[in-house]
Short mmCIF file of C-alpha atoms and ligand atoms in Angstrom, two decimals:
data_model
loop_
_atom_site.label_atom_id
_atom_site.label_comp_id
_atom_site.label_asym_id
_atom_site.label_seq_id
_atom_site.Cartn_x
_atom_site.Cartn_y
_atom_site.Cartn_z
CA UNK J 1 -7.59 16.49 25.86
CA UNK J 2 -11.01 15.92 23.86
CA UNK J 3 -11.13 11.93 22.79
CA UNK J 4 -13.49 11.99 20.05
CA UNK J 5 -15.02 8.10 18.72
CA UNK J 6 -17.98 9.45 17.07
CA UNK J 7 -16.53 9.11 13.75
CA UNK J 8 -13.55 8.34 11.96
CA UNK J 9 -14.44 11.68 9.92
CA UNK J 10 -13.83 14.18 12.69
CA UNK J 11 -9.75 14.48 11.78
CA UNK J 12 -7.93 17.08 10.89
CA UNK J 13 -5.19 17.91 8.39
CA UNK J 14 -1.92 16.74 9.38
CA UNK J 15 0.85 19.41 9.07
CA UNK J 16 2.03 17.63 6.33
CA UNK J 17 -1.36 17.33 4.42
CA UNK J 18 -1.55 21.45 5.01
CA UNK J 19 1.57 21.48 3.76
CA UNK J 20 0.75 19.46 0.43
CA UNK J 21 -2.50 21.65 0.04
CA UNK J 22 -0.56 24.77 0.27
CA UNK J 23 2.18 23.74 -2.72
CA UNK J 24 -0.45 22.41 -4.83
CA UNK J 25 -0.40 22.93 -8.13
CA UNK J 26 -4.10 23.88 -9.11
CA UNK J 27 -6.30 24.68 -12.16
CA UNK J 28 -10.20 24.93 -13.00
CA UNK J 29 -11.56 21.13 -12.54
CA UNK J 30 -15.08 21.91 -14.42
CA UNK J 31 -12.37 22.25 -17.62
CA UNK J 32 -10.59 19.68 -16.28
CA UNK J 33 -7.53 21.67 -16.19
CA UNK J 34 -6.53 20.66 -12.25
CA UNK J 35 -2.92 19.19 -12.28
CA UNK J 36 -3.98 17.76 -9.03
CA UNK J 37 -7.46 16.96 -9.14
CA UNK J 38 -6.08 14.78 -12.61
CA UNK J 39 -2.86 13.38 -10.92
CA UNK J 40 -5.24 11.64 -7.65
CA UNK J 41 -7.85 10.45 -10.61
CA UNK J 42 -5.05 8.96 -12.80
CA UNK J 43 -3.95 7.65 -9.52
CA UNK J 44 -6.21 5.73 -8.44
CA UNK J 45 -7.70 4.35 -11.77
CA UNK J 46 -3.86 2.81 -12.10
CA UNK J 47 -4.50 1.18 -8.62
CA UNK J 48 -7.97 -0.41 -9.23
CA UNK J 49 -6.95 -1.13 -12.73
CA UNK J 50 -9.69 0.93 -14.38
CA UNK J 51 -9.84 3.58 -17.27
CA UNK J 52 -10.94 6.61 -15.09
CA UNK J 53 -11.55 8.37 -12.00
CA UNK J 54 -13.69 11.01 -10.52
CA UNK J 55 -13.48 13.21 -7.97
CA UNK J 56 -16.73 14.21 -5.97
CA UNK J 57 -17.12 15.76 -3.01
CA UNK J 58 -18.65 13.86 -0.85
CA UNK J 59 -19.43 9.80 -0.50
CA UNK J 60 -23.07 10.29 -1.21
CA UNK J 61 -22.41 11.79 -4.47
CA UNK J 62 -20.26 9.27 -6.09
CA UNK J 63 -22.87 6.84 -4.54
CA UNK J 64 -25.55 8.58 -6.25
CA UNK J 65 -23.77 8.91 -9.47
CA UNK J 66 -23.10 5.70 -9.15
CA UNK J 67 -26.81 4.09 -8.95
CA UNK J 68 -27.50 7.06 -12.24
CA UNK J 69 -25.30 5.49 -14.10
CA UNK J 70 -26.23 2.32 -13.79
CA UNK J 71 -30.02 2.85 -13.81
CA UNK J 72 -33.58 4.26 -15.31
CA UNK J 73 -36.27 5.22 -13.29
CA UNK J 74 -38.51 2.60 -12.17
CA UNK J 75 -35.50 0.30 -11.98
CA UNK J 76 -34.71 -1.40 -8.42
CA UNK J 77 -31.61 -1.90 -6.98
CA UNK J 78 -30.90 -4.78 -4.67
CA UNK J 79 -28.93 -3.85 -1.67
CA UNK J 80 -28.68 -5.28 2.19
CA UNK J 81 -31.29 -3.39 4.69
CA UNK J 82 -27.90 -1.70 6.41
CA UNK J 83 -26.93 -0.09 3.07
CA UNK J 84 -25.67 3.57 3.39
CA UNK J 85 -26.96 4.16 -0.05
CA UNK J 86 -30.61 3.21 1.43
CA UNK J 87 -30.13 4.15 5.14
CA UNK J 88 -28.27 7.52 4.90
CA UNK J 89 -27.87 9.26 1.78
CA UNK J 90 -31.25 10.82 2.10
CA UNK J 91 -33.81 9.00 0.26
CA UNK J 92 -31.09 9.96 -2.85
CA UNK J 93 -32.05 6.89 -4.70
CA UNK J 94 -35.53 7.44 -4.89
CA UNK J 95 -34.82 10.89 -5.34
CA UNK J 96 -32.02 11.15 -8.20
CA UNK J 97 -32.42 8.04 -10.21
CA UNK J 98 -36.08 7.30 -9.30
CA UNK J 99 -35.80 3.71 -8.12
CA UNK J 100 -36.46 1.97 -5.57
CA UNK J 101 -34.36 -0.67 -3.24
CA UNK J 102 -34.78 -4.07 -2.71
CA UNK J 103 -34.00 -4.99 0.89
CA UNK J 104 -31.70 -8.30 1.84
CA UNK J 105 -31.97 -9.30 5.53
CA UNK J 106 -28.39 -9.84 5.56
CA UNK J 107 -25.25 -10.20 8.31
CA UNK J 108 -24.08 -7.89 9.51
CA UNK J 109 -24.15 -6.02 6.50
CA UNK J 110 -23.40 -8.57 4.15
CA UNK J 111 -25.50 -11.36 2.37
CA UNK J 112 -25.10 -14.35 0.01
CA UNK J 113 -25.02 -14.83 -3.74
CA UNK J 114 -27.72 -17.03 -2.93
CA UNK J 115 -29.77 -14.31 -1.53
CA UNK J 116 -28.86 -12.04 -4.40
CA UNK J 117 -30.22 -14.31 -7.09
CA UNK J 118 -33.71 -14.75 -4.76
CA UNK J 119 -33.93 -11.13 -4.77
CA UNK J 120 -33.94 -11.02 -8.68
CA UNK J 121 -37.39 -9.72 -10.61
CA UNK J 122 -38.14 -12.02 -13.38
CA UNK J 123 -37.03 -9.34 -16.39
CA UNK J 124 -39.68 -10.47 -18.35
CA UNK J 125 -42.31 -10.42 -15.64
CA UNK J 126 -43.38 -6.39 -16.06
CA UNK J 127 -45.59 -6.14 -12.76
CA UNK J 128 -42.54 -5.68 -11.16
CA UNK J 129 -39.23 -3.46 -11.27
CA UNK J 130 -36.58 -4.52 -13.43
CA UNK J 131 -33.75 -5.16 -11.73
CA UNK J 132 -30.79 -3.47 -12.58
CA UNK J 133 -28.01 -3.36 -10.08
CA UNK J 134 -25.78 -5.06 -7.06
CA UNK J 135 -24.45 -2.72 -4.16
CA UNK J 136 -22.50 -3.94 -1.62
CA UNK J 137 -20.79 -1.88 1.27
CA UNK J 138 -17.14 -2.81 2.39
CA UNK J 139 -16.52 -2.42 5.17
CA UNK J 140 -20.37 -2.39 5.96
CA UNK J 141 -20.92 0.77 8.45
CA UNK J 142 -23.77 0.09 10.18
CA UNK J 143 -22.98 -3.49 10.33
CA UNK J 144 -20.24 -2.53 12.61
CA UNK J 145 -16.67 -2.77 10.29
CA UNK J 146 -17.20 -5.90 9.17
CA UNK J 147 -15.21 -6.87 6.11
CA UNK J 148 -16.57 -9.30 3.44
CA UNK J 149 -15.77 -12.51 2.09
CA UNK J 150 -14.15 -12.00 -1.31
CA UNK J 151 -15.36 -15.59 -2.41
CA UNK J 152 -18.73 -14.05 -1.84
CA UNK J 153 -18.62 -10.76 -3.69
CA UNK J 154 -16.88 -13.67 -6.16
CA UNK J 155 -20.27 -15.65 -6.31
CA UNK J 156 -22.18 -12.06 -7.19
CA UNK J 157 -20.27 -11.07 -9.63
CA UNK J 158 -21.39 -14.35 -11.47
CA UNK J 159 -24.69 -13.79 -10.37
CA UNK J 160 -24.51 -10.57 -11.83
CA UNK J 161 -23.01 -11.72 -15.17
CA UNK J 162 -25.90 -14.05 -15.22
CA UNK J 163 -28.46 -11.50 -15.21
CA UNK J 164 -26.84 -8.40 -17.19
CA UNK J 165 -27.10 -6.83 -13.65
CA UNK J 166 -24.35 -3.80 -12.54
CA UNK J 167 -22.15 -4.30 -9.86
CA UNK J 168 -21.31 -1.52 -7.63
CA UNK J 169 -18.99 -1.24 -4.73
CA UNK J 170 -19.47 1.27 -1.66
CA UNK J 171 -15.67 1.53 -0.82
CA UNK J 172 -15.89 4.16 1.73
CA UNK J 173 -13.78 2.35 4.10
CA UNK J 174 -13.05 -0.28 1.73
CA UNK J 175 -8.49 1.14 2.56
CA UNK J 176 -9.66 -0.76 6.38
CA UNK J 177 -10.93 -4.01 4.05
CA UNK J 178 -7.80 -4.41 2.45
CA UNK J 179 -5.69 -3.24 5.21
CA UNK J 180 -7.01 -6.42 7.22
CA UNK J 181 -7.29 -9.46 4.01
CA UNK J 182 -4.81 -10.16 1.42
CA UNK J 183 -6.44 -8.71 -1.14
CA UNK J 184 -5.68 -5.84 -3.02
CA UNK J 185 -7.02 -2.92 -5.16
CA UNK J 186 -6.65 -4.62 -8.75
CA UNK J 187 -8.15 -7.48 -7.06
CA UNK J 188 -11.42 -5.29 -6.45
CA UNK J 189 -11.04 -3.70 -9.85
CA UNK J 190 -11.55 -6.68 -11.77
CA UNK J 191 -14.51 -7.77 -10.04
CA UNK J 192 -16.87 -3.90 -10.04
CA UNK J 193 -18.00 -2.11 -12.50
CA UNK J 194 -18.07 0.91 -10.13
CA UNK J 195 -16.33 2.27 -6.75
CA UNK J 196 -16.26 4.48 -4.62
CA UNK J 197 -13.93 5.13 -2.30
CA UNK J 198 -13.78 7.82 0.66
CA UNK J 199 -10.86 9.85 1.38
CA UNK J 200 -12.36 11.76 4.40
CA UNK J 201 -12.53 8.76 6.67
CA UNK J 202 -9.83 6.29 7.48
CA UNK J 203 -7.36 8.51 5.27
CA UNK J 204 -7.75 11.26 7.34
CA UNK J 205 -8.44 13.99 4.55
CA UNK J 206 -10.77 16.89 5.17
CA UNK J 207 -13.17 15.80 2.46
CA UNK J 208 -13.31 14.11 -0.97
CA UNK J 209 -14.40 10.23 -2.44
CA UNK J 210 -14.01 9.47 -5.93
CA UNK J 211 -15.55 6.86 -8.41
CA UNK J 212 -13.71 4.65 -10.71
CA UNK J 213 -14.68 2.76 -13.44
CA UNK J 214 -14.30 1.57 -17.03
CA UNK J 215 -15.14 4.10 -20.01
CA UNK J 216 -18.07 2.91 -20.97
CA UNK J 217 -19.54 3.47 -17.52
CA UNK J 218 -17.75 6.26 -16.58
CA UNK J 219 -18.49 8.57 -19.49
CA UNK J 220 -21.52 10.08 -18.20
CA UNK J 221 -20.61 10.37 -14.54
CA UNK J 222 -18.84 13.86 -15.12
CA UNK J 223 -22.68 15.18 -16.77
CA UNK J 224 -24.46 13.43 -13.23
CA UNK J 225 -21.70 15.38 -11.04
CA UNK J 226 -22.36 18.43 -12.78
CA UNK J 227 -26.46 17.91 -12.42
CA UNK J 228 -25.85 17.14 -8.89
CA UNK J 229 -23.62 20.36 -8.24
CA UNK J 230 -20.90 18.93 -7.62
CA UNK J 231 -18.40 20.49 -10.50
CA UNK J 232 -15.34 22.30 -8.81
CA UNK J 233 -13.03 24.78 -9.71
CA UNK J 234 -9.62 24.85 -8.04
CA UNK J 235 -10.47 21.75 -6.16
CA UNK J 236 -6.45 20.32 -6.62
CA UNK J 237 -6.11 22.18 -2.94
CA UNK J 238 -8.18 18.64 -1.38
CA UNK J 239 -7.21 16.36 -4.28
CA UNK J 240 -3.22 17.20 -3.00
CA UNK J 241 -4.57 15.59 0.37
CA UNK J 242 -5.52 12.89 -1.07
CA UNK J 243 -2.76 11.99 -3.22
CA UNK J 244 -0.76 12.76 0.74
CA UNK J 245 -2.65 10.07 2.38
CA UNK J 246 -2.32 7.87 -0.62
CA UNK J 247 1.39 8.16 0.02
CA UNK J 248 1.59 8.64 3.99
CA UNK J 249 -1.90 7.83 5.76
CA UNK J 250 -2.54 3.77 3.91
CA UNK J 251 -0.09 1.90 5.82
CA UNK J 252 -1.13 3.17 9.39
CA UNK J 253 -4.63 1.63 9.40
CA UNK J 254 -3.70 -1.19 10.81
CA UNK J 255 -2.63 0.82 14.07
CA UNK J 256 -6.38 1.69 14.62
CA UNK J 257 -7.80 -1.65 14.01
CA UNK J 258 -5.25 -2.78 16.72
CA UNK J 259 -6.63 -0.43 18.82
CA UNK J 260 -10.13 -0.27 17.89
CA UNK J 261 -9.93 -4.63 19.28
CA UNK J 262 -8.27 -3.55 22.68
CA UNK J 263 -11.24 -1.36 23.09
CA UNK J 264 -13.36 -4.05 22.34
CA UNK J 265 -11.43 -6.55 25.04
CA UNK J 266 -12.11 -3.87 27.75
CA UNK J 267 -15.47 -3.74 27.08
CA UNK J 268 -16.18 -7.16 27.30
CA UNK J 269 -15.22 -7.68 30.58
CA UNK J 270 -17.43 -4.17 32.13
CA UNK J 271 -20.62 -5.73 33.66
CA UNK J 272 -23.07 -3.53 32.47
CA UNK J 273 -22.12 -4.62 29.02
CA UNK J 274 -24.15 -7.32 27.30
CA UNK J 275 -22.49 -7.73 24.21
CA UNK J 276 -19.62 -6.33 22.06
CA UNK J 277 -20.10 -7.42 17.97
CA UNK J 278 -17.24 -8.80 16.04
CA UNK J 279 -14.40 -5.79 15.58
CA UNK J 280 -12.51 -6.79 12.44
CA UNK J 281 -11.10 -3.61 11.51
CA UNK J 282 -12.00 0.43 12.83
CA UNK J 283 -15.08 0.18 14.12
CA UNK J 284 -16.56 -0.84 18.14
CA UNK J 285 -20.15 -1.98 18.40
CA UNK J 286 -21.10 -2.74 21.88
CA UNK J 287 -24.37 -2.90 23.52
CA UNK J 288 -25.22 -2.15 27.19
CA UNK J 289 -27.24 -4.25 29.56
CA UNK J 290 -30.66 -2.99 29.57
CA UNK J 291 -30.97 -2.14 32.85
CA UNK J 292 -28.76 0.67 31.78
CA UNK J 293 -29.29 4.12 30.91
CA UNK J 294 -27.25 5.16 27.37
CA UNK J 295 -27.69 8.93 28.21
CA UNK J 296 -26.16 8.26 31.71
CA UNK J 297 -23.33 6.61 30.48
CA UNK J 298 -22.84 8.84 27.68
CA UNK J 299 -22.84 11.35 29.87
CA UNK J 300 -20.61 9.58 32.29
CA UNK J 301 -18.01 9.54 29.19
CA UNK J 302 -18.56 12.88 28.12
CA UNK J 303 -17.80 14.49 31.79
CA UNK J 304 -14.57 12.90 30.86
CA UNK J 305 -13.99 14.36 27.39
CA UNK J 306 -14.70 11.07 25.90
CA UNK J 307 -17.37 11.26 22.89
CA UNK J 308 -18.81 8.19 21.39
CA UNK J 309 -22.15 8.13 19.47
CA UNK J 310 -25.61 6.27 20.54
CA UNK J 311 -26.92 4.00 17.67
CA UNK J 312 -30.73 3.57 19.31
CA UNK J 313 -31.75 0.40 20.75
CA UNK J 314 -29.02 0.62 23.67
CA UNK J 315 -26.03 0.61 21.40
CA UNK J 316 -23.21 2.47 21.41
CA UNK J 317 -20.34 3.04 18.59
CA UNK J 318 -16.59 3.77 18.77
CA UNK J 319 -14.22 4.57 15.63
CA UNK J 320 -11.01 4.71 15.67
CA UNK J 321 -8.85 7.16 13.60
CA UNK J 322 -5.66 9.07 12.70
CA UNK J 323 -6.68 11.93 15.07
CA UNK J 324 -7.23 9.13 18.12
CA UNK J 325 -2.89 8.97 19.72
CA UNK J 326 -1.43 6.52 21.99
CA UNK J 327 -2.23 8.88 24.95
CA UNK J 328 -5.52 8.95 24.19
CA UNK J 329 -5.49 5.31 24.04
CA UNK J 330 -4.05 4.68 27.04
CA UNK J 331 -6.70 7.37 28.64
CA UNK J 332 -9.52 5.69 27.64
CA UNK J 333 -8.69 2.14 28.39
CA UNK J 334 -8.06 3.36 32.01
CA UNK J 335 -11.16 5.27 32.25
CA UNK J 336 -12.85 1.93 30.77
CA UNK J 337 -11.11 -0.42 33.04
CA UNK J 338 -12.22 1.69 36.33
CA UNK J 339 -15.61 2.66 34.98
C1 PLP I 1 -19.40 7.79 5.06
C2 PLP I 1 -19.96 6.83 4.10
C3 PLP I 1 -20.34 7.24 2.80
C4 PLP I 1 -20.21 8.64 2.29
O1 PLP I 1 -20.54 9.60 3.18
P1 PLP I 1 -20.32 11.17 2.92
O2 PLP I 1 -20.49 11.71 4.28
O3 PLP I 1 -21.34 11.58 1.95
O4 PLP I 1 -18.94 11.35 2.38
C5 PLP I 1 -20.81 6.27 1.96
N1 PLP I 1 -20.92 4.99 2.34
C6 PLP I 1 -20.55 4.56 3.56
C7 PLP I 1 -20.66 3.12 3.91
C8 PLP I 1 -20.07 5.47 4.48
O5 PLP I 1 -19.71 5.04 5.69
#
C-alpha cells in the first residue's frame, strides 16, 4: 500500500468516473460542438450565476487567460507574494500578458482591503504601471489551505469598484472553501468578475479547470485559449468527469479536511516537531525542529510507503484526497504516533 500526500492531484479515476468517460457523448470542442464539454460549462456558469464557462486544460491556463483578459502590457497586477499565478505558473504573467505583479506581504496567503488600496498606482501618475487587476487565491496553496474571510474579499470588491480595477478569483480549491464556510457558489459569483476553478484536485478528476465569467469578459477568452494551445477536440471524454464529480465527488470533501486535522493533532504532539500551521480544510503544514534532518525523515516515511513533499526551509506538506482511504488513515496515524 503506497500512501501518497504530495498532492491532492495524484488521484485516479474512480470506476465510476471511467465509467462516465466511456458513455460520453462527445463532439469537436474547437467548433464547440461537445455535448459534454457544453453541458459541464452550462453547468457551472448556472452555479456561479454567470453567463459562460470555459473549459481549459489545466489551472495555469484559465489563470493566464484570466490576467489577458483583464489586462495590456505594461499593466500590473496586485496579488499576495504566495500567489500561484506569481509563484508557479512559470513567469506566465510576465510572459503572456506582459505585466508585472505587485507583491502584498500578506497572511498566510491572504491580505486586507486595506493593503489592496496601498498597493494602488496613482492612474494618473504615468512613471508607474497602471494598475489593472485584484487576484486572490482560495484556498491559498502555499499559504497552507487557508480559507478567506468573505467580509474581506467583500471590502476588495469595493476597493475594486473604486478604482475600475478587475477582480479575479484563483478557485483551484476554492470546492474545500465552501465545503468548510457557509457560503456558496452564487455567493462568489456575484462578487468576481472571473474564476477559475480546478477539477483535477479536490474533485478527483484526471485533469481540467474552467473559467467563468460574464459576457463581456468572457468573449475573448475562447481567442486567448486558442493562442495559448489550448483548443480541444473531443475533449467531452474529461468534461464527463467533471460533470461526475460535480454530482458524486462535492459532498465528500469534508471527509479529508477531517482527516487532514487528525494528521495535524498527531503531529503536534511528535517532539521533533516545532510547529504545525492552522489546517482549515485539505492541506498539513508542519515544520520540523531544526536540529532535524528533512531528507532523513523523508526518507524515514518513504521506507514506509508514505510520500509527503519538502517545501524548503524545514517544512514539510501533507494533502489529503479522494485517493487517501480509511486504511491508509489509520496506517499513517500509527506510523506517526510511534515515529
Ligand atoms: C494547482 C493550482 C493551480 C493550477 O494548476 P495546474 O497544475 O496548472 O492545473 C492554480 N492555482 C492554484 C492555487 C493551484 O493550487
Amino acid at each position: 500500500m503506497i500512501i501518497d500526500l504530495r498532492s491532492d492531484t495524484v488521484t485516479k479515476p474512480t470506476k465510476g468516473m471511467l465509467e462516465a468517460m466511456i458513455t460520453a457523448k462527445v463532439g469537436d470542442d474547437v467548433y464547440k460542438e461537445d455535448p459534454s464539454v457544453n453541458a459541464l460549462e452550462q453547468r457551472l456558469a448556472d452555479m456561479f450565476g454567470k453567463d459562460q464557462a470555459l473549459f481549459f486544460p489545466t489551472g495555469s491556463m484559465a489563470n493566464q487567460a484570466a490576467l489577458k483578459l483583464h489586462t495590456n502590457p505594461g499593466e500590473q497586477v496586485i496579488c499576495d507574494k504566495y500567489a500561484h499565478i506569481y509563484n508557479y505558473e512559470g513567469g506566465g504573467a510576465s510572459f503572456n500578458s506582459g505585466i508585472s505583479c505587485k507583491l502584498i506581504d500578506g497572511n498566510r496567503g491572504m491580505f486586507t482591503a486595506q493593503q489592496v488600496a496601498e498597493s494602488i498606482n496613482p492612474p494618473d501618475f504615468y512613471h508607474s504601471p497602471l494598475t489593472s487587476l485584484v487576484e486572490v487565491e482560495n484556498t491559498t496553496n502555499k499559504g497552507g489551505g487557508a480559507c478567506w474571510d468573505f467580509e474581506e474579499l467583500k471590502r476588495i470588491k469595493a476597493v475594486c469598484d473604486k478604482h475600475n480595477l478587475g477582480y479575479h478569483l484563483d478557485g483551484a480549491r476554492l470546492w474545500n472553501a465552501l465545503a468548510n464556510t457557509n457560503e456558496t457558489t452564487k455567493d462568489y459569483g456575484q462578487l468576481f468578475d472571473t474564476i477559475s476553478v480546478c477539477l483535477s484536485k479536490g474533485l478527483g478528476c484526471p485533469m481540467g479547470s474552467v473559467l467563468i465569467g460574464d459576457e463581456d469578459i468572457m468573449q475573448g477568452a475562447i481567442r486567448i485559449r486558442k493562442i495559448l494551445g489550448g483548443g480541444m477536440r473531443q475533449v467531452g471524454y474529461i468534461a464527463a468527469t467533471g460533470l461526475y464529480a460535480l454530482d458524486h465527488h462535492l459532498d465528500r470533501l469534508v471527509e479529508d479536511q477531517k482527516k487532514a486535522k487528525a494528521i495535524g493533532k498527531v503531529l503536534e504532539d511528535m517532539s521533533i516537531i516545532k510547529k504545525v500551521e492552522p489546517i482549515e480544510t485539505n492541506i498539513v503544514i508542519f515544520e520540523l525542529e531544526s536540529h532535524v534532518d528533512e531528507s532523513e525523515f523523508l526518507k524515514q516515511l518513504s521506507d514506509k510507503n508514505i510520500y509527503i513533499i519538502g517545501m524548503g526551509s524545514n517544512k514539510l506538506r501533507m494533502v489529503t484526497h479522494l485517493d487517501y482511504t480509511d486504511v491508509m488513515h489509520d496506517q499513517l496515524l500509527e506510523v506517526l504516533n510511534n515515529f
